[in-house]
């Protein structure tokens, strides 16, 4: 072995240096990306504890000279029903998510594991459904809801999203890797297809369900477009619409109070994500969806 | 307990014919093995019996009544899968109990919350628990009931899968290659356990495997399948001693049977390497036939042996030491046969040197003759004699 001639002798020092440099490069890029993503959020937090005079100051400072947080948060809490908005957000997201799961999981199971004529054509239709943005059916949906007298209800806010094509697609991909033998064993043990879905397949799909829940909750918590169309009653407003009402009516240009309200309304999402972070990442890696 | 009757079962997947009119009667309490190379249709056949797959034609009866229209769980069969197919999120106890809860509780009694309303449920669950405990004790799983399948070893998972099948008290056990995921040592052990389980339960077992050793060691009868048809159905010794075709002869037995090219001479006499044998077959002269010789039918001989013993010369290529015996690999110099293997005791093996030229002899009555198409040909006037052939132990 000693008489082997290496083409380019790599000294330990040089290889260590190279590894160090590549680490610096990789982490540098990642840190830059993280800063870019976090900057608006941090700016919101900082603004929410600044007095009005400092907000409009020309110099950029990451910490206020005068801590004005209590006043800003107090004003936001007092003048706007933020907890009501948050509760509306929870009802909206929870209601949508539950119905989405109830519909999408059996659909995905059928598309992944049952063989019936037209299955592939149906799946193609599902994929086509992914391409249709919510703005396209907005008019007919609005007219239908108005005719039924359902405007200004939670139901009106939720109904367009009950059937999530994305959820069907995601769960189908996940269920496809579920072993057929286990499903066959369940059939031999006397389970109906519905029981197989809920008692055997779904418990194994927690990573996918957690991942989808985060997507769904974030999307509908932050959705302004559809609530703006069907809701005019401030008591039913979800967070973004509530923020809009609040900005118009109460605060004008009180950015400190506005950002304080925004901080309060984004907090539940951030906390929920931090709690479910591990599962969320599992779900994405398992399903290969991002 | 029940007998199983298959009549002209056929199945195709698209244009591929997987099963081609299978007729098979399995007696009550029999251990029948379906054996064959992968893709021969044996797994499809067992899945049709289970009701997981539907046949295109033919009918299936279990216990004397047709079950074609019945769903899998209504057929009173239990199946053990190659991958064990345990429910990953349930404990061992819940896995074994599941078939019973499905059978003994109504739908609403199984639903979350709603089930709390049922007074009867508690009594039923106690019954299920004691049944599970009884099965678990039989399989030495009692201490594992709270574990999840992922925490078990392969052999333990195998036993849980068996327990889940046993707890239902089925009429027929179906086993689809249940031992192939185990390591070699455990497989040998589980072979014994399965055979003993069959003896104890007395239930009909239908067992699918591609491993001819499993088929030979456990079964009452073996059905050798290839290309969607049953080539031969019989006891393990019938398949070994009287293979109906070349394919059966090649598949059954280890080391594989020795095949030597031969021809039919005048009067139906078989000629091996230009030397006429005493064997004569009812075939036209000039036809090519194949002589099949089990490795234990060969023995070392000195000079030209007489008295119904044929011989040919060979050169030792390799000795394989199996401990209690040797397998000797010979080349047939200058001939187009690939070579032959012979079993020998260590004493006999020690007497042969590598590359040594030796003479191998065999009882002509122990030779199997196969026609060019692969069918077995009974030698003339030996019908009775070959039926009682006992394979000779070389050198023993």
XYZ file of C-alpha atoms in Angstrom:
686
model
C 0.000 0.000 0.000
C 2.871 2.397 0.784
C 4.261 2.371 -2.743
C 0.968 3.611 -4.239
C 1.427 6.982 -5.904
C -1.409 9.353 -5.131
C -2.263 11.670 -8.044
C -2.505 14.813 -5.900
C -1.398 14.483 -2.321
C -3.920 16.190 -0.068
C -2.387 17.421 3.124
C -4.569 17.373 6.226
C -4.264 21.132 6.596
C -5.446 21.812 3.086
C -8.443 19.467 3.296
C -9.474 20.953 6.633
C -9.238 24.434 5.172
C -11.311 23.441 2.173
C -13.980 21.920 4.391
C -14.011 25.037 6.556
C -14.414 27.298 3.543
C -17.252 25.251 2.119
C -18.995 25.304 5.483
C -18.598 29.086 5.672
C -19.999 29.435 2.172
C -23.000 27.172 2.786
C -23.854 28.732 6.100
C -23.307 32.214 4.733
C -25.890 31.627 2.021
C -28.327 30.070 4.485
C -27.885 32.915 6.974
C -28.422 35.498 4.248
C -31.643 33.733 3.245
C -32.820 33.560 6.845
C -32.111 37.252 7.404
C -33.992 38.130 4.227
C -36.999 36.082 5.378
C -36.942 37.262 8.974
C -36.245 40.966 8.418
C -39.888 42.087 7.877
C -40.999 40.029 10.835
C -38.300 41.465 13.066
C -39.103 44.955 11.800
C -42.727 44.387 12.766
C -41.720 43.328 16.266
C -39.400 46.320 16.645
C -41.949 48.789 15.331
C -44.559 47.464 17.724
C -42.525 48.655 20.703
C -41.451 52.029 19.291
C -43.116 55.365 20.006
C -44.586 57.130 16.917
C -41.763 59.665 16.782
C -39.105 56.968 16.436
C -41.046 55.029 13.825
C -40.813 57.924 11.413
C -37.218 58.705 12.323
C -34.879 58.569 9.341
C -32.205 56.503 11.090
C -32.582 52.751 11.331
C -32.379 51.366 14.819
C -33.166 47.871 15.969
C -34.013 48.886 19.499
C -36.175 51.859 20.568
C -34.674 54.601 22.744
C -37.945 54.804 24.554
C -39.831 51.543 25.206
C -43.359 52.191 24.009
C -44.614 48.577 23.846
C -47.135 48.780 26.661
C -48.859 51.755 25.101
C -48.955 50.228 21.600
C -50.173 46.802 22.714
C -52.583 48.365 25.194
C -54.057 50.610 22.520
C -54.406 47.670 20.063
C -56.030 45.406 22.626
C -58.350 48.130 23.800
C -59.480 49.532 20.485
C -59.743 46.368 18.386
C -61.410 43.064 19.316
C -58.192 41.174 18.579
C -59.136 38.098 20.567
C -62.399 37.979 18.675
C -60.486 38.109 15.377
C -58.168 35.375 16.613
C -61.124 33.242 17.705
C -62.729 33.747 14.296
C -59.444 32.655 12.751
C -59.380 29.513 14.883
C -63.002 28.638 14.021
C -62.366 29.300 10.345
C -59.133 27.317 10.118
C -60.390 24.489 12.338
C -63.657 24.111 10.467
C -61.976 24.136 7.078
C -59.261 21.700 8.169
C -61.656 19.161 9.697
C -63.885 19.021 6.630
C -60.860 18.964 4.312
C -59.463 15.935 6.136
C -62.829 14.158 6.272
C -63.205 14.532 2.517
C -59.646 14.263 1.279
C -58.485 11.194 3.208
C -61.120 8.764 1.849
C -60.729 10.283 -1.631
C -56.976 9.865 -1.505
C -57.315 6.291 -0.257
C -59.638 5.409 -3.104
C -57.299 6.969 -5.647
C -54.246 5.288 -4.150
C -55.446 1.820 -3.183
C -58.760 0.847 -4.754
C -58.877 -0.292 -8.331
C -61.904 0.841 -10.269
C -62.417 1.884 -13.859
C -61.597 5.524 -14.484
C -59.305 5.857 -11.503
C -56.465 7.377 -13.482
C -58.810 9.756 -15.295
C -60.134 10.893 -11.932
C -56.637 11.481 -10.684
C -55.875 13.586 -13.755
C -58.961 15.649 -12.935
C -57.615 16.119 -9.416
C -54.326 17.337 -10.848
C -56.199 19.728 -13.133
C -58.068 20.975 -10.090
C -54.721 22.009 -8.615
C -54.385 24.498 -11.464
C -57.570 26.437 -10.748
C -57.070 29.447 -8.440
C -59.808 30.414 -6.006
C -60.473 33.647 -7.919
C -61.946 31.712 -10.845
C -65.049 30.325 -9.112
C -65.354 33.372 -6.829
C -68.195 35.033 -8.731
C -70.528 32.030 -9.014
C -69.824 31.080 -5.406
C -70.607 34.608 -4.240
C -73.834 34.724 -6.215
C -74.913 31.325 -4.896
C -74.181 32.279 -1.304
C -75.964 35.601 -1.712
C -79.020 33.885 -3.217
C -79.086 31.451 -0.302
C -78.791 34.307 2.159
C -75.592 32.873 3.589
C -73.339 35.926 3.291
C -71.847 37.050 6.580
C -71.655 33.533 8.029
C -68.752 31.306 9.000
C -70.077 28.802 6.503
C -69.691 31.269 3.635
C -66.059 31.820 4.596
C -65.324 28.095 4.743
C -67.316 26.503 1.956
C -65.034 27.171 -1.038
C -62.172 25.414 0.728
C -63.909 22.283 1.993
C -62.640 20.250 -0.906
C -58.872 20.548 -1.029
C -57.395 19.155 -4.208
C -53.959 19.673 -2.787
C -54.831 17.511 0.236
C -56.106 14.719 -2.004
C -52.917 14.854 -4.030
C -50.665 14.926 -0.960
C -52.431 12.077 0.849
C -52.650 9.968 -2.289
C -48.881 10.146 -2.683
C -48.493 9.222 0.966
C -50.992 6.340 0.899
C -49.439 4.813 -2.202
C -46.465 3.724 -0.126
C -48.707 2.076 2.476
C -48.246 -1.736 2.270
C -51.051 -3.534 0.415
C -50.566 -6.578 2.629
C -51.720 -4.670 5.698
C -54.851 -3.498 3.899
C -55.514 -7.059 2.743
C -54.982 -8.353 6.271
C -57.549 -5.832 7.503
C -59.996 -7.012 4.844
C -59.502 -10.602 5.978
C -60.026 -9.504 9.566
C -63.424 -8.156 8.561
C -62.870 -4.423 8.272
C -64.908 -2.363 5.853
C -63.056 0.008 3.548
C -64.097 2.993 5.657
C -62.767 1.387 8.801
C -59.540 0.547 6.986
C -59.197 4.210 6.031
C -59.785 5.609 9.492
C -58.402 2.920 11.777
C -55.487 1.509 9.783
C -54.278 3.920 7.116
C -54.911 7.309 8.748
C -52.949 6.600 11.954
C -49.898 5.951 9.795
C -50.369 9.209 7.923
C -49.787 11.580 10.851
C -46.720 13.227 9.321
C -48.658 14.003 6.150
C -51.676 15.195 8.118
C -49.516 17.446 10.281
C -47.774 18.893 7.245
C -51.043 19.522 5.458
C -52.597 21.048 8.592
C -49.841 23.629 8.738
C -50.258 24.501 5.059
C -54.008 24.743 5.405
C -54.036 26.721 8.647
C -51.430 29.209 7.433
C -53.231 29.725 4.139
C -56.634 30.369 5.682
C -55.453 32.271 8.733
C -53.756 34.738 6.418
C -56.428 34.772 3.720
C -57.875 38.200 3.115
C -59.380 37.802 -0.347
C -62.365 35.552 0.306
C -63.433 36.900 3.722
C -63.274 40.393 2.245
C -65.846 39.312 -0.352
C -68.336 37.495 1.862
C -67.915 39.187 5.272
C -68.893 42.746 6.114
C -69.666 42.174 9.789
C -66.572 42.981 11.883
C -67.587 40.426 14.527
C -67.035 37.598 12.037
C -63.788 38.937 10.616
C -60.765 36.647 10.642
C -57.366 38.199 11.477
C -56.377 39.914 8.190
C -59.842 41.342 7.592
C -60.004 42.419 11.211
C -56.660 44.175 10.798
C -58.081 45.994 7.810
C -61.162 47.155 9.710
C -58.919 48.174 12.609
C -56.553 50.125 10.379
C -59.368 51.978 8.681
C -61.537 52.868 11.584
C -59.427 53.270 14.641
C -55.802 53.921 14.059
C -55.249 55.757 10.833
C -51.499 55.915 10.754
C -50.702 54.638 14.237
C -48.189 52.108 12.975
C -46.999 51.174 16.432
C -50.477 49.968 17.389
C -51.008 48.355 13.977
C -47.831 46.302 14.177
C -48.676 45.411 17.783
C -52.025 44.055 16.581
C -50.308 42.209 13.729
C -47.854 40.672 16.188
C -50.687 39.450 18.394
C -52.518 37.963 15.420
C -49.513 36.159 13.943
C -48.358 34.823 17.305
C -50.712 31.776 17.377
C -49.422 30.600 13.998
C -45.796 31.019 14.935
C -46.314 29.169 18.200
C -48.276 26.376 16.503
C -45.527 25.962 13.922
C -42.797 25.839 16.548
C -44.739 23.162 18.449
C -45.396 21.022 15.357
C -42.072 21.785 13.666
C -40.651 18.267 13.896
C -43.783 16.652 12.445
C -44.068 19.319 9.786
C -40.554 18.632 8.569
C -41.147 14.851 8.720
C -44.273 15.283 6.656
C -42.533 17.285 3.997
C -39.582 14.922 3.742
C -41.836 11.858 3.621
C -44.239 13.145 1.018
C -41.610 14.979 -0.974
C -43.840 18.033 -1.289
C -42.731 21.568 -0.591
C -61.820 -27.390 9.642
C -62.829 -27.869 6.091
C -61.805 -29.262 2.785
C -61.072 -26.894 -0.042
C -62.032 -27.627 -3.637
C -60.818 -25.590 -6.587
C -62.229 -26.317 -9.997
C -60.892 -24.858 -13.238
C -59.740 -21.622 -11.636
C -58.422 -19.239 -14.277
C -57.081 -15.735 -13.934
C -55.431 -13.259 -16.273
C -53.934 -9.856 -15.616
C -54.499 -8.047 -18.870
C -53.094 -10.233 -21.616
C -50.982 -12.312 -19.237
C -52.497 -15.591 -18.246
C -51.548 -16.187 -14.617
C -53.654 -19.243 -13.792
C -54.799 -21.684 -16.416
C -57.642 -23.850 -15.179
C -56.427 -25.062 -11.802
C -58.194 -28.108 -10.335
C -57.208 -28.992 -6.815
C -58.898 -30.826 -3.964
C -57.444 -30.281 -0.526
C -58.555 -32.656 2.201
C -59.773 -31.593 5.615
C -56.816 -31.080 7.920
C -54.240 -31.474 5.172
C -51.020 -29.482 4.920
C -50.781 -28.673 1.237
C -47.918 -26.667 -0.189
C -47.973 -24.758 -3.443
C -44.402 -24.568 -4.600
C -42.862 -23.148 -7.722
C -40.549 -20.490 -9.122
C -41.572 -16.846 -8.758
C -44.267 -15.832 -11.203
C -45.764 -19.318 -11.427
C -49.137 -18.127 -10.101
C -48.991 -19.685 -6.642
C -49.480 -16.387 -4.795
C -52.352 -15.409 -7.057
C -53.982 -18.768 -6.365
C -53.789 -18.368 -2.591
C -55.100 -14.809 -2.876
C -58.054 -16.122 -4.851
C -58.735 -18.662 -2.108
C -58.565 -15.824 0.443
C -60.954 -13.717 -1.636
C -58.482 -10.877 -2.097
C -58.418 -11.508 -5.819
C -61.298 -12.663 -7.995
C -60.927 -15.489 -10.468
C -61.988 -14.941 -14.081
C -63.437 -18.439 -14.333
C -63.920 -21.534 -12.220
C -65.288 -22.000 -8.763
C -64.070 -22.417 -5.241
C -65.671 -24.307 -2.375
C -64.603 -24.356 1.264
C -66.172 -26.944 3.539
C -68.396 -28.158 0.740
C -70.119 -24.849 -0.017
C -69.317 -22.363 -2.751
C -67.599 -19.225 -1.468
C -67.041 -17.346 -4.731
C -69.538 -14.646 -3.783
C -68.261 -14.228 -0.209
C -66.019 -11.391 0.931
C -62.643 -12.355 2.422
C -63.653 -12.341 6.093
C -66.832 -14.317 5.416
C -64.843 -17.269 4.070
C -63.531 -18.306 7.490
C -59.959 -18.332 6.276
C -56.993 -16.654 7.930
C -53.876 -15.578 6.134
C -50.281 -15.016 7.168
C -48.396 -12.687 4.852
C -44.750 -12.674 3.909
C -44.363 -9.165 5.332
C -46.458 -10.226 8.383
C -48.752 -7.233 7.677
C -49.106 -6.275 11.328
C -50.938 -3.027 12.065
C -47.969 -0.795 12.885
C -49.716 1.604 15.265
C -51.390 -1.098 17.376
C -49.866 -3.098 20.202
C -49.314 -6.824 19.804
C -52.383 -7.491 21.935
C -54.546 -5.171 19.824
C -53.222 -6.773 16.646
C -54.222 -10.230 17.783
C -57.535 -9.016 19.191
C -58.582 -7.134 16.068
C -60.226 -10.011 14.165
C -62.256 -10.823 17.273
C -63.380 -7.258 17.923
C -64.471 -7.071 14.297
C -66.450 -10.275 14.607
C -67.947 -9.868 18.063
C -68.674 -6.154 18.374
C -71.190 -4.221 16.309
C -70.041 -1.217 14.327
C -71.310 1.328 16.857
C -69.643 -0.561 19.679
C -66.307 -0.040 17.928
C -66.712 3.707 17.399
C -64.872 6.098 19.682
C -67.067 7.665 22.430
C -70.219 5.887 21.258
C -68.766 2.588 22.436
C -68.754 3.845 26.009
C -72.556 3.619 25.944
C -72.510 -0.142 25.504
C -72.823 -2.160 28.664
C -72.464 -5.402 26.790
C -69.148 -4.299 25.318
C -67.202 -4.787 28.500
C -68.215 -8.438 28.792
C -67.358 -9.060 25.145
C -63.979 -7.367 25.559
C -63.212 -9.565 28.570
C -63.942 -12.639 26.458
C -61.690 -11.326 23.694
C -58.905 -10.607 26.154
C -58.950 -14.126 27.524
C -58.932 -15.594 23.995
C -55.991 -13.380 23.065
C -54.174 -14.405 26.223
C -54.733 -18.082 25.410
C -53.300 -17.709 21.899
C -50.437 -15.568 23.149
C -49.554 -18.229 25.699
C -49.464 -20.912 23.002
C -47.033 -18.816 20.965
C -45.011 -17.549 23.949
C -46.063 -13.974 23.285
C -47.579 -13.297 26.706
C -44.857 -10.879 27.786
C -44.958 -8.923 24.521
C -48.628 -7.989 24.354
C -48.029 -4.293 25.078
C -45.212 -3.841 22.573
C -45.583 -2.295 19.140
C -44.626 -4.414 16.112
C -41.640 -2.161 15.373
C -40.120 -3.186 18.716
C -40.204 -6.907 17.884
C -37.692 -9.149 16.136
C -38.565 -10.863 12.879
C -39.393 -14.160 14.546
C -41.616 -12.469 17.117
C -43.498 -10.559 14.426
C -43.970 -13.830 12.614
C -45.520 -15.345 15.713
C -47.802 -12.341 16.210
C -49.004 -12.757 12.624
C -49.645 -16.431 13.366
C -51.479 -15.494 16.543
C -53.702 -13.053 14.696
C -54.576 -15.849 12.282
C -55.087 -18.483 14.995
C -57.277 -16.394 17.264
C -60.098 -16.444 14.725
C -60.203 -20.197 14.803
C -60.403 -20.330 11.000
C -61.382 -23.299 8.851
C -58.345 -22.844 6.640
C -54.953 -21.258 7.207
C -53.398 -19.584 4.201
C -49.704 -18.807 4.363
C -47.973 -16.779 1.700
C -44.221 -17.351 2.034
C -44.337 -16.690 5.777
C -40.733 -17.688 6.405
C -38.883 -15.927 3.588
C -38.138 -12.790 5.611
C -36.459 -14.729 8.413
C -32.792 -15.582 8.644
C -31.754 -19.113 7.779
C -31.483 -20.434 11.315
C -34.836 -19.065 12.434
C -36.434 -20.380 9.269
C -35.395 -23.921 10.116
C -36.749 -23.458 13.626
C -40.072 -21.996 12.435
C -40.465 -24.889 10.000
C -40.665 -27.245 12.916
C -42.945 -24.907 14.834
C -45.342 -24.573 11.923
C -45.451 -28.324 11.357
C -46.163 -28.869 15.045
C -48.787 -26.141 15.041
C -50.510 -27.877 12.159
C -50.466 -31.163 13.996
C -51.858 -29.549 17.137
C -54.632 -27.568 15.449
C -55.558 -30.163 12.873
C -56.722 -27.370 10.564
C -56.300 -27.305 6.808
C -53.109 -25.432 5.879
C -52.406 -24.074 2.426
C -48.852 -22.910 2.238
C -47.121 -21.038 -0.567
C -43.368 -21.070 -0.944
C -40.655 -20.933 -3.558
C -38.363 -22.911 -1.288
C -38.530 -26.606 -2.115
C -37.010 -27.501 1.273
C -39.991 -25.949 3.068
C -42.319 -27.796 0.742
C -40.587 -31.132 1.300
C -40.220 -30.868 5.070
C -43.646 -29.701 6.189
C -46.266 -30.848 3.730
C -48.635 -33.764 3.510
C -48.892 -33.079 -0.196
C -47.109 -30.725 -2.526
C -48.477 -29.102 -5.671
C -45.635 -28.022 -7.902
C -46.724 -25.128 -10.117
C -45.229 -23.498 -13.159
C -46.639 -21.005 -15.677
C -50.080 -21.039 -14.093
C -50.552 -24.797 -14.082
C -50.003 -27.604 -11.600
C -47.214 -29.796 -12.958
C -47.481 -32.477 -10.308
C -49.483 -33.081 -7.173
C -48.342 -35.668 -4.674
C -46.588 -36.412 -1.440
C -43.096 -34.982 -1.029
C -41.567 -38.412 -1.637
C -43.630 -38.970 -4.778
C -42.366 -35.680 -6.172
C -38.822 -36.571 -5.259
C -38.801 -40.176 -6.314
C -41.105 -40.017 -9.328
C -41.025 -36.522 -10.770
C -43.616 -36.254 -13.513
C -41.545 -33.939 -15.629
C -38.108 -32.499 -16.074
C -39.172 -29.200 -14.478
C -40.352 -30.933 -11.292
C -37.174 -33.000 -11.170
C -35.040 -29.884 -11.524
C -36.962 -27.877 -8.929
C -37.270 -30.490 -6.198
C -34.177 -31.724 -4.400
C -30.902 -30.191 -3.297
C -28.320 -30.439 -4.740
C -30.224 -30.258 -8.021
C -30.745 -33.463 -9.970
C -28.003 -34.443 -12.437
C -29.172 -34.357 -16.025
C -27.334 -36.346 -18.660
C -28.115 -36.286 -22.375
C -28.901 -39.711 -23.807
C -30.438 -41.144 -26.944
C -32.832 -43.939 -27.778
C -31.208 -46.734 -29.798
C -32.724 -49.741 -31.615
C -35.427 -51.484 -29.635
C -35.943 -48.523 -27.304
C -32.685 -49.124 -25.457
C -31.300 -45.981 -23.839
C -27.749 -45.132 -24.842
C -25.650 -43.024 -22.487
C -22.421 -41.571 -23.877
C -22.554 -44.149 -26.672
C -22.887 -47.087 -24.276
C -26.185 -48.942 -24.287
C -27.891 -49.421 -20.935
C -30.212 -52.196 -19.891
C -32.974 -49.583 -19.691
C -35.450 -49.603 -22.524
C -38.210 -47.081 -23.099
C -41.283 -47.095 -25.355
C -39.899 -44.424 -27.685
C -38.854 -44.405 -31.328
C -35.123 -44.963 -31.927
C -33.016 -41.865 -32.565
C -34.876 -39.627 -30.156
C -32.982 -37.578 -27.612
C -33.894 -38.153 -23.976
C -32.590 -36.809 -20.678
C -31.460 -39.072 -17.870
C -32.074 -37.673 -14.413
C -29.883 -38.983 -11.592
C -30.169 -37.813 -7.991
C -26.818 -37.026 -6.442
C -27.227 -39.889 -3.966
C -27.874 -42.383 -6.763
C -24.265 -42.058 -7.915
C -21.402 -43.919 -6.348
C -17.727 -44.480 -6.993
C -16.995 -47.795 -8.687
C -13.874 -49.690 -9.724
C -13.623 -50.889 -13.312
C -16.791 -51.913 -15.111
C -19.554 -52.846 -12.747
C -22.184 -55.260 -13.944
C -25.616 -56.296 -12.701
C -27.906 -53.477 -13.718
C -25.350 -50.818 -12.902
C -24.281 -48.310 -15.521
C -21.150 -46.222 -15.368
C -19.322 -43.283 -16.880
C -16.044 -41.567 -16.159
C -15.661 -38.124 -14.638
C -13.052 -35.800 -13.170
C -13.364 -34.262 -9.682
C -13.636 -30.465 -9.799
C -14.472 -29.498 -6.228
C -15.372 -30.979 -2.863
C -18.019 -29.265 -0.770
C -17.871 -30.097 2.915
C -21.283 -30.134 4.616
C -19.943 -31.635 7.826
C -21.831 -34.909 7.949
C -21.283 -35.491 4.260
C -19.576 -34.125 1.190
C -20.993 -32.986 -2.114
C -18.512 -33.834 -4.862
C -18.665 -31.854 -8.096
C -17.429 -33.673 -11.194
C -16.700 -32.542 -14.736
C -17.556 -34.871 -17.553
C -14.487 -34.431 -19.690
C -15.182 -33.851 -23.370
C -18.946 -34.193 -23.027
C -21.575 -31.495 -23.386
C -23.212 -32.191 -20.041
C -22.353 -29.456 -17.555
C -21.217 -31.762 -14.791
C -22.629 -33.920 -12.046
C -22.799 -33.794 -8.276
C -22.560 -36.761 -5.947
C -23.148 -37.100 -2.238
C -20.477 -38.992 -0.369
C -19.528 -39.792 3.186
C -16.367 -38.084 4.444
C -14.578 -41.444 4.182
C -15.440 -41.825 0.502
C -14.665 -38.178 -0.210
C -11.245 -38.508 1.381
C -10.428 -41.215 -1.134
C -10.852 -38.932 -4.158
C -8.221 -36.429 -5.158
C -8.854 -33.164 -6.920
C -8.640 -33.554 -10.712
C -8.592 -37.321 -10.330
C -10.284 -39.356 -13.043
C -12.859 -41.698 -11.506
C -15.661 -43.977 -12.606
C -19.156 -43.161 -11.367
C -21.762 -45.881 -11.311
C -25.519 -45.907 -10.748
C -28.379 -48.378 -10.503
C -30.177 -48.146 -13.810
C -33.459 -48.558 -11.967
C -32.753 -45.298 -10.100
C -32.475 -43.260 -13.287
C -35.360 -41.074 -14.386
C -35.935 -40.838 -18.112
C -37.474 -37.705 -19.604
C -38.526 -37.319 -23.227
C -37.394 -34.316 -25.248
C -40.613 -32.453 -24.346
C -39.794 -32.919 -20.655
C -42.365 -35.590 -19.753
C -41.399 -38.549 -17.659
C -41.050 -41.848 -19.556
C -41.496 -45.102 -17.642
C -38.907 -47.681 -18.671
C -40.384 -50.858 -20.154
C -41.100 -53.715 -17.830
C -40.018 -51.696 -14.848
C -43.231 -49.910 -13.977
C -43.510 -51.787 -10.717
C -39.810 -51.759 -10.001
C -39.292 -47.986 -10.319
C -42.282 -47.255 -8.129
C -40.540 -48.825 -5.195
C -37.134 -47.412 -5.897
C -35.371 -46.287 -2.772
C -32.699 -43.720 -3.570
C -29.315 -45.248 -2.934
C -26.978 -43.528 -0.568
C -23.678 -43.288 -2.364
C -20.929 -45.042 -0.507
C -23.170 -45.723 2.473
